[in-house]
C-alpha positions as a Markdown table, in Angstrom:
| # | Residue | x | y | z |
|---|---|---|---|---|
| 1 | Unk | 203.9 | 14.7 | 84.7 |
| 2 | Unk | 200.7 | 12.8 | 83.5 |
| 3 | Unk | 200.0 | 9.1 | 82.9 |
| 4 | Unk | 200.1 | 8.5 | 79.1 |
| 5 | Unk | 197.3 | 6.2 | 79.3 |
| 6 | Unk | 194.7 | 7.8 | 81.6 |
| 7 | Unk | 196.1 | 11.4 | 82.2 |
| 8 | Unk | 196.0 | 11.2 | 86.0 |
| 9 | Unk | 199.0 | 13.1 | 87.6 |
| 10 | Unk | 201.7 | 10.7 | 88.4 |
| 11 | Unk | 203.2 | 10.3 | 91.7 |
| 12 | Unk | 206.8 | 9.5 | 92.8 |
| 13 | Unk | 207.2 | 6.4 | 94.7 |
| 14 | Unk | 210.0 | 3.9 | 95.5 |
| 15 | Unk | 209.4 | 0.7 | 93.7 |
| 16 | Unk | 210.5 | -2.3 | 95.9 |
| 17 | Unk | 212.6 | 0.2 | 97.9 |
| 18 | Unk | 215.3 | 0.6 | 95.3 |
| 19 | Unk | 214.0 | 2.6 | 92.0 |
| 20 | Unk | 212.1 | 6.0 | 92.4 |
| 21 | Unk | 209.5 | 5.7 | 89.9 |
| 22 | Unk | 206.7 | 7.8 | 88.6 |
| 23 | Unk | 203.4 | 6.0 | 89.2 |
| 24 | Unk | 199.8 | 6.4 | 88.3 |
| 25 | Unk | 197.5 | 5.8 | 91.3 |
| 26 | Unk | 194.5 | 5.5 | 88.9 |
| 27 | Unk | 195.6 | 2.8 | 86.5 |
| 28 | Unk | 198.8 | 1.5 | 88.4 |
| 29 | Unk | 201.2 | 1.9 | 85.5 |
| 30 | Unk | 204.6 | 3.4 | 86.0 |
| 31 | Unk | 207.1 | 5.6 | 84.2 |
| 32 | Unk | 210.7 | 4.2 | 84.2 |
| 33 | Unk | 213.5 | 6.6 | 83.1 |
| 34 | Unk | 215.6 | 4.8 | 80.5 |
| 35 | Unk | 218.4 | 3.3 | 83.0 |
| 36 | Unk | 215.7 | 2.4 | 85.4 |
| 37 | Unk | 214.3 | -0.5 | 83.3 |
| 38 | Unk | 217.7 | -2.0 | 83.4 |
| 39 | Unk | 217.8 | -1.8 | 87.1 |
| 40 | Unk | 214.4 | -3.4 | 87.3 |
| 41 | Unk | 215.7 | -6.3 | 85.1 |
| 42 | Unk | 218.9 | -6.6 | 87.2 |
| 43 | Unk | 216.7 | -7.6 | 90.2 |
| 44 | Unk | 216.2 | -11.0 | 88.5 |
| 45 | Unk | 219.1 | -11.1 | 85.9 |
| 46 | Unk | 222.1 | -8.7 | 86.0 |
| 47 | Unk | 224.1 | -10.2 | 83.1 |
| 48 | Unk | 223.4 | -7.7 | 80.4 |
| 49 | Unk | 225.4 | -9.5 | 78.0 |
| 50 | Unk | 223.0 | -12.2 | 77.9 |
| 51 | Unk | 219.7 | -10.4 | 78.1 |
| 52 | Unk | 219.3 | -10.0 | 74.3 |
| 53 | Unk | 218.1 | -7.1 | 72.4 |
| 54 | Unk | 215.6 | -5.1 | 74.0 |
| 55 | Unk | 213.5 | -3.5 | 71.2 |
| 56 | Unk | 211.8 | -5.5 | 68.4 |
| 57 | Unk | 209.1 | -4.6 | 66.0 |
| 58 | Unk | 208.3 | -1.1 | 67.2 |
| 59 | Unk | 205.4 | 1.0 | 65.9 |
| 60 | Unk | 203.9 | 4.4 | 67.0 |
| 61 | Unk | 201.4 | 4.8 | 69.5 |
| 62 | Unk | 198.7 | 7.6 | 70.3 |
| 63 | Unk | 200.1 | 7.9 | 74.0 |
| 64 | Unk | 202.2 | 10.8 | 74.8 |
| 65 | Unk | 205.6 | 10.7 | 76.7 |
| 66 | Unk | 205.1 | 12.0 | 80.2 |
| 67 | Unk | 208.3 | 14.2 | 79.7 |
| 68 | Unk | 208.1 | 15.7 | 76.3 |
| 69 | Unk | 204.7 | 14.8 | 74.9 |
| 70 | Unk | 206.0 | 13.2 | 71.6 |
| 71 | Unk | 204.2 | 10.0 | 70.8 |
| 72 | Unk | 205.4 | 6.9 | 72.5 |
| 73 | Unk | 206.4 | 3.7 | 70.5 |
| 74 | Unk | 205.2 | 0.2 | 71.4 |
| 75 | Unk | 207.8 | -2.6 | 71.0 |
| 76 | Unk | 208.0 | -6.2 | 71.6 |
| 77 | Unk | 210.2 | -6.6 | 74.7 |
| 78 | Unk | 213.3 | -8.9 | 74.2 |
| 79 | Unk | 211.2 | -11.0 | 71.5 |
| 80 | Unk | 208.9 | -12.2 | 74.4 |
| 81 | Unk | 205.1 | -11.8 | 74.5 |
| 82 | Unk | 205.2 | -8.7 | 76.1 |
| 83 | Unk | 204.6 | -5.2 | 74.6 |
| 84 | Unk | 205.8 | -2.0 | 76.2 |
| 85 | Unk | 206.0 | 1.6 | 75.4 |
| 86 | Unk | 208.9 | 4.0 | 75.3 |
| 87 | Unk | 210.0 | 7.3 | 74.2 |
| 88 | Unk | 212.1 | 6.4 | 71.2 |
| 89 | Unk | 212.5 | 10.2 | 69.9 |
| 90 | Unk | 214.1 | 11.6 | 73.0 |
| 91 | Unk | 215.0 | 8.4 | 75.1 |
| 92 | Unk | 213.2 | 9.6 | 78.2 |
| 93 | Unk | 212.0 | 6.1 | 79.2 |
| 94 | Unk | 209.6 | 3.4 | 79.4 |
| 95 | Unk | 206.0 | 3.1 | 80.2 |
| 96 | Unk | 204.8 | -0.1 | 82.1 |
| 97 | Unk | 201.1 | -0.7 | 82.4 |
| 98 | Unk | 199.9 | -2.5 | 85.8 |
| 99 | Unk | 201.6 | -5.7 | 86.4 |
| 100 | Unk | 204.0 | -5.6 | 83.6 |
| 101 | Unk | 206.8 | -5.0 | 85.9 |
| 102 | Unk | 206.2 | -8.4 | 87.5 |
| 103 | Unk | 206.1 | -9.8 | 83.8 |
| 104 | Unk | 209.4 | -8.4 | 83.0 |
| 105 | Unk | 211.0 | -9.9 | 86.3 |
| 106 | Unk | 209.4 | -13.3 | 85.4 |
| 107 | Unk | 210.9 | -13.1 | 82.0 |
| 108 | Unk | 214.3 | -12.1 | 83.2 |
| 109 | Unk | 214.1 | -14.9 | 85.9 |
| 110 | Unk | 213.3 | -17.3 | 83.1 |
| 111 | Unk | 216.2 | -15.9 | 80.9 |
| 112 | Unk | 218.6 | -16.3 | 83.7 |
| 113 | Unk | 217.7 | -20.0 | 84.2 |
| 114 | Unk | 218.2 | -20.6 | 80.4 |
| 115 | Unk | 221.4 | -19.1 | 80.5 |
| 116 | Unk | 222.6 | -20.9 | 83.5 |
| 117 | Unk | 221.4 | -24.3 | 81.9 |
| 118 | Unk | 223.2 | -23.4 | 78.8 |
| 119 | Unk | 226.4 | -22.6 | 80.7 |
| 120 | Unk | 226.2 | -25.9 | 82.8 |
| 121 | Unk | 225.8 | -28.0 | 79.5 |
| 122 | Unk | 228.7 | -26.3 | 77.9 |
| 123 | Unk | 230.9 | -26.8 | 80.9 |
| 124 | Unk | 229.9 | -30.5 | 81.0 |
| 125 | Unk | 230.8 | -30.7 | 77.2 |
| 126 | Unk | 234.2 | -29.0 | 77.7 |
| 127 | Unk | 235.0 | -31.5 | 80.7 |
| 128 | Unk | 234.0 | -34.6 | 78.5 |
| 129 | Unk | 236.1 | -33.2 | 75.7 |
| 130 | Unk | 239.2 | -32.8 | 78.0 |
| 131 | Unk | 238.6 | -36.3 | 79.3 |
| 132 | Unk | 238.5 | -37.7 | 75.7 |
| 133 | Unk | 241.7 | -35.9 | 74.6 |
| 134 | Unk | 243.3 | -37.2 | 77.8 |
| 135 | Unk | 242.1 | -40.7 | 77.1 |
| 136 | Unk | 243.5 | -40.5 | 73.5 |
| 137 | Unk | 246.8 | -39.2 | 74.5 |
| 138 | Unk | 247.4 | -42.2 | 76.7 |
| 139 | Unk | 247.0 | -44.6 | 73.8 |
C-alpha cells in the first residue's frame, strides 16, 4: 500500500504497542483500518455511547484510499476542529496525518472529562432531589 498523501510505501508498525498500523516513514501519517480508530480512541475514552457521532460535513478529496484507490472523503471529526480522511465507499479505514493521532487522544480525554463532570452534576442533583423529597415527606 502507498501513502495517499505522498505515495511512499507504507510500512507496518505497532502504534503504542497495541495497534498494528500502516505508517508512512516520509510524512509520518498512518492508515487505521476501520475498527482501529475506535481502538485508538479507547486509549483515552472507551465509552462509545458518549463519544458522539463520528462523521460530519464530509467532502471528496483527491487522495486515494491505500486499499482500493477510490477517493478518500474528508470529514469533521466528531464536530471538533479536526479533519480526517476516510474510505467512505468501501469502509476500509481512516488516514491520519502526522500528529493527528495525538489530537484524537487529546480530544477524547477532553470528552471523557466533560462526560464525567456531567455525570457528577447529575448525581449531585439526584441526591439533592432525594433529600428534598425526604424533607417534604417529614412535614
